[in-house]
Short mmCIF file of N, CA, C and O in Angstrom, two decimals:
data_model
loop_
_atom_site.label_atom_id
_atom_site.label_comp_id
_atom_site.label_asym_id
_atom_site.label_seq_id
_atom_site.Cartn_x
_atom_site.Cartn_y
_atom_site.Cartn_z
N UNK A 1 7.35 -4.21 6.34
CA UNK A 1 6.78 -3.21 7.19
C UNK A 1 5.27 -3.45 7.28
O UNK A 1 4.60 -3.53 6.27
N UNK A 2 4.75 -3.61 8.49
CA UNK A 2 3.33 -3.83 8.70
C UNK A 2 2.58 -2.51 8.82
O UNK A 2 3.03 -1.60 9.51
N UNK A 3 1.44 -2.42 8.13
CA UNK A 3 0.57 -1.26 8.21
C UNK A 3 -0.86 -1.73 8.42
O UNK A 3 -1.24 -2.80 7.95
N UNK A 4 -1.64 -0.92 9.11
CA UNK A 4 -3.05 -1.22 9.35
C UNK A 4 -3.90 -0.29 8.49
O UNK A 4 -3.66 0.91 8.45
N UNK A 5 -4.88 -0.86 7.80
CA UNK A 5 -5.76 -0.07 6.94
C UNK A 5 -6.64 0.81 7.82
O UNK A 5 -7.26 0.33 8.78
N UNK A 6 -6.68 2.09 7.48
CA UNK A 6 -7.45 3.05 8.27
C UNK A 6 -8.81 3.37 7.63
O UNK A 6 -9.78 3.62 8.31
N UNK A 7 -8.84 3.39 6.29
CA UNK A 7 -10.11 3.61 5.58
C UNK A 7 -10.13 2.74 4.34
O UNK A 7 -9.08 2.33 3.85
N UNK A 8 -11.32 2.40 3.84
CA UNK A 8 -11.42 1.50 2.69
C UNK A 8 -10.59 2.02 1.51
O UNK A 8 -10.58 3.21 1.23
N UNK A 9 -9.91 1.11 0.85
CA UNK A 9 -9.07 1.47 -0.30
C UNK A 9 -9.83 1.08 -1.58
O UNK A 9 -9.79 -0.07 -2.02
N UNK A 10 -10.56 2.06 -2.11
CA UNK A 10 -11.31 1.89 -3.35
C UNK A 10 -10.88 2.95 -4.34
O UNK A 10 -9.89 3.65 -4.08
N UNK A 11 -11.59 3.15 -5.40
CA UNK A 11 -11.26 3.99 -6.55
C UNK A 11 -10.25 5.11 -6.30
O UNK A 11 -9.10 5.00 -6.69
N UNK A 12 -10.68 6.20 -5.69
CA UNK A 12 -9.80 7.36 -5.54
C UNK A 12 -8.59 7.08 -4.66
O UNK A 12 -7.47 7.42 -5.00
N UNK A 13 -8.83 6.43 -3.52
CA UNK A 13 -7.71 6.16 -2.61
C UNK A 13 -6.75 5.12 -3.21
O UNK A 13 -5.54 5.20 -3.03
N UNK A 14 -7.28 4.15 -3.96
CA UNK A 14 -6.43 3.15 -4.61
C UNK A 14 -5.57 3.82 -5.69
O UNK A 14 -4.38 3.52 -5.82
N UNK A 15 -6.16 4.75 -6.43
CA UNK A 15 -5.43 5.47 -7.46
C UNK A 15 -4.30 6.31 -6.84
O UNK A 15 -3.17 6.35 -7.34
N UNK A 16 -4.60 6.98 -5.73
CA UNK A 16 -3.60 7.76 -5.00
C UNK A 16 -2.45 6.85 -4.57
O UNK A 16 -1.28 7.17 -4.76
N UNK A 17 -2.80 5.71 -4.00
CA UNK A 17 -1.80 4.75 -3.51
C UNK A 17 -0.89 4.28 -4.64
O UNK A 17 0.33 4.27 -4.51
N UNK A 18 -1.48 3.90 -5.77
CA UNK A 18 -0.72 3.40 -6.92
C UNK A 18 0.19 4.49 -7.48
O UNK A 18 1.35 4.24 -7.81
N UNK A 19 -0.33 5.72 -7.56
CA UNK A 19 0.49 6.83 -8.06
C UNK A 19 1.70 7.07 -7.17
O UNK A 19 2.81 7.31 -7.66
N UNK A 20 1.52 7.00 -5.87
CA UNK A 20 2.63 7.19 -4.93
C UNK A 20 3.63 6.03 -5.04
O UNK A 20 4.83 6.25 -5.04
N UNK A 21 3.13 4.82 -5.14
CA UNK A 21 4.00 3.65 -5.26
C UNK A 21 4.80 3.71 -6.56
O UNK A 21 5.96 3.30 -6.60
N UNK A 22 4.19 4.23 -7.61
CA UNK A 22 4.85 4.30 -8.91
C UNK A 22 6.02 5.28 -8.92
O UNK A 22 6.89 5.21 -9.79
N UNK A 23 6.07 6.18 -7.96
CA UNK A 23 7.18 7.13 -7.87
C UNK A 23 8.44 6.46 -7.30
O UNK A 23 9.53 7.01 -7.42
N UNK A 24 8.27 5.30 -6.69
CA UNK A 24 9.40 4.55 -6.14
C UNK A 24 9.98 3.70 -7.26
O UNK A 24 9.26 2.99 -7.95
N UNK A 25 11.28 3.80 -7.47
CA UNK A 25 11.91 3.11 -8.60
C UNK A 25 11.90 1.59 -8.49
O UNK A 25 11.77 0.89 -9.47
N UNK A 26 12.06 1.08 -7.29
CA UNK A 26 12.11 -0.36 -7.09
C UNK A 26 10.73 -0.99 -7.04
O UNK A 26 9.71 -0.34 -7.22
N UNK A 27 10.72 -2.29 -6.80
CA UNK A 27 9.47 -3.04 -6.70
C UNK A 27 8.89 -2.89 -5.29
O UNK A 27 9.62 -2.93 -4.31
N UNK A 28 7.58 -2.70 -5.21
CA UNK A 28 6.88 -2.64 -3.93
C UNK A 28 5.79 -3.70 -3.97
O UNK A 28 4.95 -3.70 -4.87
N UNK A 29 5.81 -4.61 -3.01
CA UNK A 29 4.80 -5.66 -2.94
C UNK A 29 3.93 -5.48 -1.72
O UNK A 29 4.41 -5.07 -0.66
N UNK A 30 2.66 -5.79 -1.86
CA UNK A 30 1.73 -5.80 -0.73
C UNK A 30 1.37 -7.25 -0.46
O UNK A 30 0.96 -7.98 -1.38
N UNK A 31 1.52 -7.65 0.78
CA UNK A 31 1.17 -9.01 1.18
C UNK A 31 0.00 -8.95 2.15
O UNK A 31 0.05 -8.24 3.15
N UNK A 32 -1.05 -9.68 1.81
CA UNK A 32 -2.24 -9.77 2.67
C UNK A 32 -2.76 -11.20 2.55
O UNK A 32 -3.10 -11.65 1.46
N UNK A 33 -2.80 -11.89 3.67
CA UNK A 33 -3.21 -13.29 3.69
C UNK A 33 -2.34 -14.07 2.69
O UNK A 33 -1.14 -14.04 2.77
N UNK A 34 -2.95 -14.72 1.72
CA UNK A 34 -2.20 -15.50 0.73
C UNK A 34 -1.91 -14.69 -0.54
O UNK A 34 -1.32 -15.19 -1.48
N UNK A 35 -2.34 -13.43 -0.57
CA UNK A 35 -2.15 -12.56 -1.73
C UNK A 35 -0.79 -11.87 -1.68
O UNK A 35 -0.36 -11.41 -0.63
N UNK A 36 -0.15 -11.75 -2.83
CA UNK A 36 1.04 -10.92 -2.99
C UNK A 36 0.81 -10.10 -4.26
O UNK A 36 0.70 -10.65 -5.36
N UNK A 37 0.68 -8.79 -4.09
CA UNK A 37 0.27 -7.91 -5.18
C UNK A 37 1.32 -6.83 -5.40
O UNK A 37 1.87 -6.28 -4.46
N UNK A 38 1.54 -6.48 -6.66
CA UNK A 38 2.40 -5.35 -7.01
C UNK A 38 1.66 -4.07 -6.63
O UNK A 38 0.54 -3.83 -7.08
N UNK A 39 2.28 -3.25 -5.78
CA UNK A 39 1.63 -2.02 -5.30
C UNK A 39 1.43 -0.99 -6.41
O UNK A 39 0.73 -0.01 -6.22
N UNK A 40 2.02 -1.23 -7.57
CA UNK A 40 1.87 -0.30 -8.70
C UNK A 40 0.74 -0.73 -9.64
O UNK A 40 0.54 -0.13 -10.68
N UNK A 41 -0.01 -1.76 -9.25
CA UNK A 41 -1.10 -2.28 -10.07
C UNK A 41 -2.45 -1.87 -9.48
O UNK A 41 -2.84 -2.34 -8.41
N UNK A 42 -3.16 -1.00 -10.18
CA UNK A 42 -4.46 -0.54 -9.70
C UNK A 42 -5.43 -1.71 -9.56
O UNK A 42 -6.11 -1.83 -8.54
N UNK A 43 -5.47 -2.59 -10.55
CA UNK A 43 -6.38 -3.74 -10.47
C UNK A 43 -6.01 -4.66 -9.30
O UNK A 43 -6.89 -5.21 -8.64
N UNK A 44 -4.72 -4.81 -9.06
CA UNK A 44 -4.27 -5.63 -7.94
C UNK A 44 -4.72 -5.05 -6.61
O UNK A 44 -5.22 -5.77 -5.74
N UNK A 45 -4.57 -3.75 -6.45
CA UNK A 45 -4.98 -3.07 -5.21
C UNK A 45 -6.49 -3.21 -5.02
O UNK A 45 -6.97 -3.52 -3.93
N UNK A 46 -7.24 -2.99 -6.08
CA UNK A 46 -8.70 -3.10 -5.99
C UNK A 46 -9.12 -4.53 -5.66
O UNK A 46 -10.08 -4.74 -4.92
N UNK A 47 -8.40 -5.52 -6.18
CA UNK A 47 -8.72 -6.93 -5.92
C UNK A 47 -8.57 -7.27 -4.44
O UNK A 47 -9.27 -8.15 -3.94
N UNK A 48 -7.67 -6.59 -3.75
CA UNK A 48 -7.47 -6.86 -2.32
C UNK A 48 -8.66 -6.41 -1.47
O UNK A 48 -8.88 -6.92 -0.39
N UNK A 49 -9.42 -5.43 -1.98
CA UNK A 49 -10.60 -4.91 -1.26
C UNK A 49 -10.25 -4.61 0.20
O UNK A 49 -10.85 -5.14 1.13
N UNK A 50 -9.25 -3.75 0.40
CA UNK A 50 -8.76 -3.44 1.74
C UNK A 50 -9.78 -2.67 2.56
O UNK A 50 -10.32 -1.66 2.12
N UNK A 51 -10.03 -3.17 3.76
CA UNK A 51 -11.03 -2.60 4.67
C UNK A 51 -10.37 -2.18 5.98
O UNK A 51 -9.36 -2.76 6.38
N UNK A 52 -10.96 -1.19 6.67
CA UNK A 52 -10.40 -0.73 7.95
C UNK A 52 -10.18 -1.89 8.92
O UNK A 52 -11.00 -2.80 9.02
N UNK A 53 -9.03 -1.83 9.59
CA UNK A 53 -8.70 -2.84 10.59
C UNK A 53 -7.85 -3.98 10.05
O UNK A 53 -7.21 -4.69 10.82
N UNK A 54 -7.82 -4.17 8.73
CA UNK A 54 -6.99 -5.22 8.15
C UNK A 54 -5.53 -4.79 8.16
O UNK A 54 -5.22 -3.60 8.12
N UNK A 55 -4.64 -5.77 8.22
CA UNK A 55 -3.22 -5.49 8.18
C UNK A 55 -2.61 -5.98 6.88
O UNK A 55 -3.02 -7.02 6.36
N UNK A 56 -1.68 -5.18 6.36
CA UNK A 56 -0.93 -5.57 5.18
C UNK A 56 0.56 -5.47 5.51
O UNK A 56 0.95 -4.81 6.47
N UNK A 57 1.34 -6.15 4.72
CA UNK A 57 2.79 -6.02 4.83
C UNK A 57 3.31 -5.43 3.53
O UNK A 57 2.98 -5.91 2.45
N UNK A 58 4.07 -4.34 3.64
CA UNK A 58 4.73 -3.76 2.47
C UNK A 58 6.14 -4.32 2.41
O UNK A 58 6.85 -4.31 3.41
N UNK A 59 6.52 -4.80 1.25
CA UNK A 59 7.85 -5.35 1.06
C UNK A 59 8.51 -4.58 -0.08
O UNK A 59 7.99 -4.53 -1.19
N UNK A 60 9.62 -3.93 0.22
CA UNK A 60 10.32 -3.11 -0.75
C UNK A 60 11.54 -3.83 -1.31
O UNK A 60 12.25 -4.50 -0.58
N UNK A 61 11.76 -3.65 -2.60
CA UNK A 61 12.99 -4.13 -3.22
C UNK A 61 14.05 -3.08 -2.88
O UNK A 61 13.92 -1.92 -3.24
N UNK A 62 15.04 -3.47 -2.14
CA UNK A 62 16.03 -2.49 -1.70
C UNK A 62 15.59 -1.85 -0.38
O UNK A 62 14.94 -2.49 0.44
N UNK A 63 15.89 -0.58 -0.23
CA UNK A 63 15.58 0.11 1.02
C UNK A 63 14.12 0.52 1.09
O UNK A 63 13.48 0.79 0.07
N UNK A 64 13.61 0.58 2.31
CA UNK A 64 12.24 1.04 2.53
C UNK A 64 12.15 2.50 2.13
O UNK A 64 12.99 3.31 2.50
N UNK A 65 11.13 2.84 1.36
CA UNK A 65 10.92 4.22 0.95
C UNK A 65 10.09 4.92 2.01
O UNK A 65 8.87 4.86 1.99
N UNK A 66 10.76 5.58 2.94
CA UNK A 66 10.06 6.25 4.05
C UNK A 66 9.16 7.37 3.56
O UNK A 66 8.13 7.64 4.17
N UNK A 67 9.53 8.03 2.46
CA UNK A 67 8.70 9.12 1.93
C UNK A 67 7.35 8.55 1.48
O UNK A 67 6.30 9.09 1.82
N UNK A 68 7.38 7.44 0.75
CA UNK A 68 6.15 6.80 0.29
C UNK A 68 5.28 6.39 1.48
O UNK A 68 4.09 6.69 1.53
N UNK A 69 5.88 5.74 2.46
CA UNK A 69 5.13 5.29 3.64
C UNK A 69 4.54 6.48 4.37
O UNK A 69 3.36 6.48 4.74
N UNK A 70 5.33 7.53 4.56
CA UNK A 70 4.83 8.73 5.25
C UNK A 70 3.66 9.36 4.51
O UNK A 70 2.69 9.78 5.13
N UNK A 71 3.74 9.40 3.18
CA UNK A 71 2.66 10.01 2.39
C UNK A 71 1.35 9.24 2.51
O UNK A 71 0.29 9.85 2.63
N UNK A 72 1.41 7.91 2.48
CA UNK A 72 0.15 7.15 2.57
C UNK A 72 -0.40 7.16 4.00
O UNK A 72 -1.61 7.07 4.19
N UNK A 73 0.48 7.29 4.99
CA UNK A 73 0.01 7.40 6.38
C UNK A 73 -0.60 8.78 6.60
O UNK A 73 -1.69 8.91 7.17
N UNK A 74 0.06 9.83 6.13
CA UNK A 74 -0.44 11.20 6.28
C UNK A 74 -1.75 11.40 5.53
O UNK A 74 -2.58 12.23 5.93
N UNK A 75 -1.95 10.67 4.44
CA UNK A 75 -3.19 10.78 3.66
C UNK A 75 -4.36 10.11 4.39
O UNK A 75 -5.51 10.22 3.97
N UNK A 76 -4.07 9.41 5.50
CA UNK A 76 -5.12 8.78 6.28
C UNK A 76 -5.53 7.40 5.79
O UNK A 76 -6.54 6.86 6.22
N UNK A 77 -4.76 6.83 4.86
CA UNK A 77 -5.10 5.51 4.34
C UNK A 77 -4.69 4.38 5.28
O UNK A 77 -5.39 3.39 5.41
N UNK A 78 -3.53 4.56 5.92
CA UNK A 78 -2.96 3.52 6.78
C UNK A 78 -2.42 4.13 8.05
O UNK A 78 -2.22 5.33 8.13
N UNK A 79 -2.17 3.26 9.04
CA UNK A 79 -1.46 3.68 10.24
C UNK A 79 -0.40 2.64 10.55
O UNK A 79 -0.54 1.48 10.17
N UNK A 80 0.65 3.10 11.18
CA UNK A 80 1.77 2.20 11.50
C UNK A 80 1.47 1.39 12.72
O UNK A 80 0.77 1.72 13.57
#
């Protein structure tokens, strides 16, 4: 699933993102350029230094967690 970054993902927003991803039982990966990061890793998310306008791909183990995606979109972090 492709998402576009809406606001910079740093400290507070990265923590929010990781907490939401951690509620999903399966594995969630973020793909950006040549990076593949576990969405449950705060250091991994911070290393991506996500900026507005960049695109990421979320890859879910199993079914896409629509609740997780809806929460991060509603929080204003990403847009579909």
